[in-house]
């Protein structure tokens, strides 16, 4: 039974790799064309502008975020306008396209402020239980790579984006559904964080490579 299970896992992994390779070559659906201006040709994001990476994010998570812009649970004039112009079928096509892309990006430079870096690492890996703040990695996986579909990858995203989203949770500009406990948890955590903690964890997470980037880097070194 164990051997059969390993074979099944290997087949699934190979299928996912094949899907990602196909997605890299396949043109984006027409509805996704406007997304490329801000999120990059391969969905890798634009860190300088604080635009997040979409490549490799869970399809259901991406579709849920589009729905959140439509119903006002996330506020952004540009994103809301674009989302409201899309049909349900177009949203699904966009979500599945970006989800299948490999998040192969270089992380931000490491923090130069050592005290800030230490604080960011503390919050991400261990939290601050005196303030009721759990570790980021307790929900977003031990490497920050996310647990689909509720908890997206958080490593390697632009620091400005991470900081902006935590502050959006604090202000109510980003909200979850009443039946979505993961979103309720995120809002409660953000409300307990200080501005210094938010900035520190954003900078620290942005400097970490994604799991897919690590794997691709190792493959490249092996081939050479």
mmCIF file of C-alpha atoms in Angstrom:
data_model
loop_
_atom_site.group_PDB
_atom_site.id
_atom_site.type_symbol
_atom_site.label_atom_id
_atom_site.label_comp_id
_atom_site.label_asym_id
_atom_site.label_seq_id
_atom_site.Cartn_x
_atom_site.Cartn_y
_atom_site.Cartn_z
ATOM 1 C CA UNK A 1 0.000 0.000 0.000
ATOM 2 C CA UNK A 2 2.827 2.361 0.877
ATOM 3 C CA UNK A 3 4.468 1.905 -2.541
ATOM 4 C CA UNK A 4 1.160 2.508 -4.300
ATOM 5 C CA UNK A 5 0.678 5.697 -2.289
ATOM 6 C CA UNK A 6 4.139 6.942 -3.217
ATOM 7 C CA UNK A 7 3.460 6.248 -6.889
ATOM 8 C CA UNK A 8 0.190 8.178 -6.696
ATOM 9 C CA UNK A 9 1.905 11.135 -4.999
ATOM 10 C CA UNK A 10 4.647 11.101 -7.635
ATOM 11 C CA UNK A 11 2.098 11.098 -10.455
ATOM 12 C CA UNK A 12 0.212 13.999 -8.894
ATOM 13 C CA UNK A 13 3.453 15.981 -8.466
ATOM 14 C CA UNK A 14 4.454 15.344 -12.082
ATOM 15 C CA UNK A 15 1.005 16.378 -13.266
ATOM 16 C CA UNK A 16 1.251 19.654 -11.356
ATOM 17 C CA UNK A 17 4.702 20.344 -12.799
ATOM 18 C CA UNK A 18 3.412 19.632 -16.295
ATOM 19 C CA UNK A 19 0.461 21.963 -15.711
ATOM 20 C CA UNK A 20 2.775 24.753 -14.559
ATOM 21 C CA UNK A 21 5.077 24.242 -17.556
ATOM 22 C CA UNK A 22 2.071 24.413 -19.891
ATOM 23 C CA UNK A 23 0.777 27.553 -18.163
ATOM 24 C CA UNK A 24 4.104 29.327 -18.615
ATOM 25 C CA UNK A 25 3.774 28.866 -22.387
ATOM 26 C CA UNK A 26 0.014 29.270 -22.715
ATOM 27 C CA UNK A 27 -1.251 32.782 -23.422
ATOM 28 C CA UNK A 28 -3.337 34.346 -20.662
ATOM 29 C CA UNK A 29 -7.098 34.385 -21.172
ATOM 30 C CA UNK A 30 -8.381 37.609 -22.703
ATOM 31 C CA UNK A 31 -10.003 38.635 -19.430
ATOM 32 C CA UNK A 32 -6.592 38.480 -17.689
ATOM 33 C CA UNK A 33 -4.869 40.925 -20.057
ATOM 34 C CA UNK A 34 -5.629 44.023 -17.912
ATOM 35 C CA UNK A 35 -4.129 42.225 -14.880
ATOM 36 C CA UNK A 36 -0.706 42.036 -16.511
ATOM 37 C CA UNK A 37 -0.072 45.786 -16.369
ATOM 38 C CA UNK A 38 0.108 45.753 -12.566
ATOM 39 C CA UNK A 39 0.891 42.120 -11.768
ATOM 40 C CA UNK A 40 3.439 41.362 -14.486
ATOM 41 C CA UNK A 41 3.414 39.248 -17.634
ATOM 42 C CA UNK A 42 3.832 36.058 -15.610
ATOM 43 C CA UNK A 43 1.921 37.241 -12.563
ATOM 44 C CA UNK A 44 5.109 37.835 -10.571
ATOM 45 C CA UNK A 45 3.961 41.208 -9.220
ATOM 46 C CA UNK A 46 5.695 44.583 -9.208
ATOM 47 C CA UNK A 47 7.415 45.008 -5.851
ATOM 48 C CA UNK A 48 8.430 48.622 -6.485
ATOM 49 C CA UNK A 49 4.777 49.600 -6.832
ATOM 50 C CA UNK A 50 3.562 47.277 -4.065
ATOM 51 C CA UNK A 51 1.574 45.127 -6.495
ATOM 52 C CA UNK A 52 1.408 41.531 -5.222
ATOM 53 C CA UNK A 53 2.417 38.316 -6.914
ATOM 54 C CA UNK A 54 -0.528 36.309 -8.250
ATOM 55 C CA UNK A 55 1.445 33.417 -9.718
ATOM 56 C CA UNK A 56 1.040 30.235 -7.723
ATOM 57 C CA UNK A 57 -1.685 31.527 -5.412
ATOM 58 C CA UNK A 58 -4.571 29.069 -4.904
ATOM 59 C CA UNK A 59 -7.245 29.473 -7.586
ATOM 60 C CA UNK A 60 -10.055 29.452 -5.032
ATOM 61 C CA UNK A 61 -8.283 32.148 -3.000
ATOM 62 C CA UNK A 62 -7.851 34.345 -6.081
ATOM 63 C CA UNK A 63 -11.497 33.919 -7.062
ATOM 64 C CA UNK A 64 -12.592 34.721 -3.503
ATOM 65 C CA UNK A 65 -10.588 37.953 -3.535
ATOM 66 C CA UNK A 66 -12.241 39.052 -6.771
ATOM 67 C CA UNK A 67 -15.601 38.402 -5.143
ATOM 68 C CA UNK A 68 -14.502 40.442 -2.138
ATOM 69 C CA UNK A 69 -13.772 43.437 -4.397
ATOM 70 C CA UNK A 70 -17.179 43.048 -6.037
ATOM 71 C CA UNK A 71 -19.177 42.976 -2.799
ATOM 72 C CA UNK A 72 -17.070 45.603 -1.016
ATOM 73 C CA UNK A 73 -15.255 43.412 1.516
ATOM 74 C CA UNK A 74 -12.017 44.670 -0.011
ATOM 75 C CA UNK A 75 -11.816 48.300 -1.073
ATOM 76 C CA UNK A 76 -9.671 49.385 -3.999
ATOM 77 C CA UNK A 77 -11.149 51.569 -6.721
ATOM 78 C CA UNK A 78 -9.105 50.034 -9.556
ATOM 79 C CA UNK A 79 -9.565 46.412 -8.505
ATOM 80 C CA UNK A 80 -13.258 46.848 -7.711
ATOM 81 C CA UNK A 81 -13.899 48.406 -11.109
ATOM 82 C CA UNK A 82 -12.097 45.608 -12.914
ATOM 83 C CA UNK A 83 -13.714 42.821 -10.876
ATOM 84 C CA UNK A 84 -17.239 44.158 -11.360
ATOM 85 C CA UNK A 85 -16.786 44.063 -15.123
ATOM 86 C CA UNK A 86 -16.056 40.321 -15.106
ATOM 87 C CA UNK A 87 -18.431 37.391 -15.356
ATOM 88 C CA UNK A 88 -18.178 34.431 -12.987
ATOM 89 C CA UNK A 89 -16.659 32.371 -15.811
ATOM 90 C CA UNK A 90 -14.017 35.024 -16.513
ATOM 91 C CA UNK A 91 -13.083 35.212 -12.821
ATOM 92 C CA UNK A 92 -12.575 31.453 -12.733
ATOM 93 C CA UNK A 93 -10.463 31.562 -15.903
ATOM 94 C CA UNK A 94 -8.245 34.307 -14.475
ATOM 95 C CA UNK A 95 -7.891 32.531 -11.118
ATOM 96 C CA UNK A 96 -6.901 29.216 -12.671
ATOM 97 C CA UNK A 97 -4.469 30.843 -15.097
ATOM 98 C CA UNK A 98 -2.459 32.656 -12.418
ATOM 99 C CA UNK A 99 -2.701 29.755 -9.999
ATOM 100 C CA UNK A 100 -0.964 27.472 -12.506
ATOM 101 C CA UNK A 101 1.993 29.840 -13.009
ATOM 102 C CA UNK A 102 5.210 29.177 -11.098
ATOM 103 C CA UNK A 103 6.055 31.895 -8.502
ATOM 104 C CA UNK A 104 9.696 32.070 -9.550
ATOM 105 C CA UNK A 105 10.799 35.483 -8.286
ATOM 106 C CA UNK A 106 13.753 36.935 -6.447
ATOM 107 C CA UNK A 107 12.924 38.057 -2.907
ATOM 108 C CA UNK A 108 13.489 41.602 -1.693
ATOM 109 C CA UNK A 109 16.929 42.456 -0.266
ATOM 110 C CA UNK A 110 17.424 41.373 3.357
ATOM 111 C CA UNK A 111 16.565 43.983 6.007
ATOM 112 C CA UNK A 112 19.429 46.291 6.952
ATOM 113 C CA UNK A 113 17.920 47.169 10.334
ATOM 114 C CA UNK A 114 18.895 44.153 12.444
ATOM 115 C CA UNK A 115 16.547 45.028 15.308
ATOM 116 C CA UNK A 116 13.649 45.358 12.893
ATOM 117 C CA UNK A 117 14.588 42.066 11.225
ATOM 118 C CA UNK A 118 14.682 40.300 14.594
ATOM 119 C CA UNK A 119 11.228 41.656 15.460
ATOM 120 C CA UNK A 120 9.839 40.589 12.094
ATOM 121 C CA UNK A 121 11.253 37.095 12.468
ATOM 122 C CA UNK A 122 9.858 36.844 15.996
ATOM 123 C CA UNK A 123 6.344 37.755 14.858
ATOM 124 C CA UNK A 124 6.433 35.507 11.791
ATOM 125 C CA UNK A 125 7.861 32.449 13.512
ATOM 126 C CA UNK A 126 6.730 32.756 17.129
ATOM 127 C CA UNK A 127 4.188 35.559 17.400
ATOM 128 C CA UNK A 128 3.710 37.751 20.456
ATOM 129 C CA UNK A 129 1.498 35.827 22.819
ATOM 130 C CA UNK A 130 1.573 38.576 25.432
ATOM 131 C CA UNK A 131 -0.456 40.621 22.939
ATOM 132 C CA UNK A 132 -2.495 37.669 21.677
ATOM 133 C CA UNK A 133 -0.658 37.559 18.335
ATOM 134 C CA UNK A 134 -0.011 34.048 16.975
ATOM 135 C CA UNK A 135 2.887 33.318 14.642
ATOM 136 C CA UNK A 136 2.208 34.035 10.973
ATOM 137 C CA UNK A 137 3.629 30.624 10.132
ATOM 138 C CA UNK A 138 1.185 28.861 12.441
ATOM 139 C CA UNK A 139 -1.527 29.456 9.813
ATOM 140 C CA UNK A 140 0.440 30.142 6.615
ATOM 141 C CA UNK A 141 2.649 27.019 6.969
ATOM 142 C CA UNK A 142 6.102 26.614 8.487
ATOM 143 C CA UNK A 143 7.778 28.135 5.415
ATOM 144 C CA UNK A 144 5.156 30.810 4.827
ATOM 145 C CA UNK A 145 4.136 28.994 1.664
ATOM 146 C CA UNK A 146 0.464 28.977 2.565
ATOM 147 C CA UNK A 147 -2.217 26.361 3.171
ATOM 148 C CA UNK A 148 -4.821 26.516 0.372
ATOM 149 C CA UNK A 149 -7.346 27.845 0.000
ATOM 150 C CA UNK A 150 -7.817 29.916 3.163
ATOM 151 C CA UNK A 151 -4.198 30.861 3.898
ATOM 152 C CA UNK A 152 -2.206 32.188 0.906
ATOM 153 C CA UNK A 153 1.588 32.240 0.576
ATOM 154 C CA UNK A 154 3.008 35.302 2.317
ATOM 155 C CA UNK A 155 6.773 34.992 1.735
ATOM 156 C CA UNK A 156 8.263 36.917 -1.163
ATOM 157 C CA UNK A 157 5.324 39.288 -1.514
ATOM 158 C CA UNK A 158 6.248 43.005 -1.630
ATOM 159 C CA UNK A 159 6.733 44.505 1.835
ATOM 160 C CA UNK A 160 4.527 47.449 0.902
ATOM 161 C CA UNK A 161 1.718 45.073 -0.040
ATOM 162 C CA UNK A 162 1.966 43.008 3.157
ATOM 163 C CA UNK A 163 2.012 46.157 5.268
ATOM 164 C CA UNK A 164 -0.933 47.645 3.384
ATOM 165 C CA UNK A 165 -3.033 44.510 3.830
ATOM 166 C CA UNK A 166 -2.407 44.289 7.573
ATOM 167 C CA UNK A 167 -3.414 47.928 7.908
ATOM 168 C CA UNK A 168 -6.472 47.270 5.730
ATOM 169 C CA UNK A 169 -7.524 44.533 8.144
ATOM 170 C CA UNK A 170 -7.103 47.012 10.994
ATOM 171 C CA UNK A 171 -9.147 49.759 9.356
ATOM 172 C CA UNK A 172 -11.877 47.509 8.013
ATOM 173 C CA UNK A 173 -10.942 48.243 4.395
ATOM 174 C CA UNK A 174 -10.467 44.483 4.122
ATOM 175 C CA UNK A 175 -13.043 42.214 5.699
ATOM 176 C CA UNK A 176 -14.007 38.575 5.632
ATOM 177 C CA UNK A 177 -17.334 36.870 5.274
ATOM 178 C CA UNK A 178 -19.244 36.198 8.484
ATOM 179 C CA UNK A 179 -18.911 32.465 7.859
ATOM 180 C CA UNK A 180 -15.167 32.615 7.116
ATOM 181 C CA UNK A 181 -13.285 32.028 10.365
ATOM 182 C CA UNK A 182 -9.879 32.377 8.683
ATOM 183 C CA UNK A 183 -10.667 35.954 7.682
ATOM 184 C CA UNK A 184 -12.090 36.749 11.119
ATOM 185 C CA UNK A 185 -8.891 35.428 12.671
ATOM 186 C CA UNK A 186 -6.757 37.596 10.375
ATOM 187 C CA UNK A 187 -8.643 40.739 11.313
ATOM 188 C CA UNK A 188 -8.338 40.008 15.031
ATOM 189 C CA UNK A 189 -4.598 39.403 14.687
ATOM 190 C CA UNK A 190 -4.036 42.629 12.730
ATOM 191 C CA UNK A 191 -5.933 44.674 15.301
ATOM 192 C CA UNK A 192 -3.485 43.515 17.979
ATOM 193 C CA UNK A 193 -0.361 44.450 16.015
ATOM 194 C CA UNK A 194 1.542 47.705 16.468
ATOM 195 C CA UNK A 195 2.742 49.731 13.491
ATOM 196 C CA UNK A 196 6.328 48.704 14.269
ATOM 197 C CA UNK A 197 5.361 45.019 14.303
ATOM 198 C CA UNK A 198 3.490 45.329 11.006
ATOM 199 C CA UNK A 199 6.380 47.050 9.248
ATOM 200 C CA UNK A 200 8.954 44.631 10.669
ATOM 201 C CA UNK A 201 7.127 41.457 9.697
ATOM 202 C CA UNK A 202 6.334 42.865 6.239
ATOM 203 C CA UNK A 203 10.005 43.599 5.526
ATOM 204 C CA UNK A 204 11.147 40.241 6.901
ATOM 205 C CA UNK A 205 8.593 38.180 4.948
ATOM 206 C CA UNK A 206 9.333 40.062 1.731
ATOM 207 C CA UNK A 207 12.992 39.053 1.962
ATOM 208 C CA UNK A 208 12.186 35.325 2.069
ATOM 209 C CA UNK A 209 12.090 33.382 -1.223
ATOM 210 C CA UNK A 210 9.011 31.366 -2.089
ATOM 211 C CA UNK A 211 9.228 27.598 -1.829
ATOM 212 C CA UNK A 212 8.882 27.349 -5.617
ATOM 213 C CA UNK A 213 11.731 29.828 -6.109
ATOM 214 C CA UNK A 214 13.948 27.736 -3.848
ATOM 215 C CA UNK A 215 13.102 24.581 -5.768
ATOM 216 C CA UNK A 216 13.768 26.210 -9.131
ATOM 217 C CA UNK A 217 17.070 27.609 -7.872
ATOM 218 C CA UNK A 218 18.188 24.158 -6.686
ATOM 219 C CA UNK A 219 17.174 22.616 -10.017
ATOM 220 C CA UNK A 220 19.224 25.212 -11.894
ATOM 221 C CA UNK A 221 22.298 24.539 -9.754
ATOM 222 C CA UNK A 222 21.905 20.784 -10.261
ATOM 223 C CA UNK A 223 21.741 21.185 -14.029
ATOM 224 C CA UNK A 224 24.925 23.251 -14.023
#
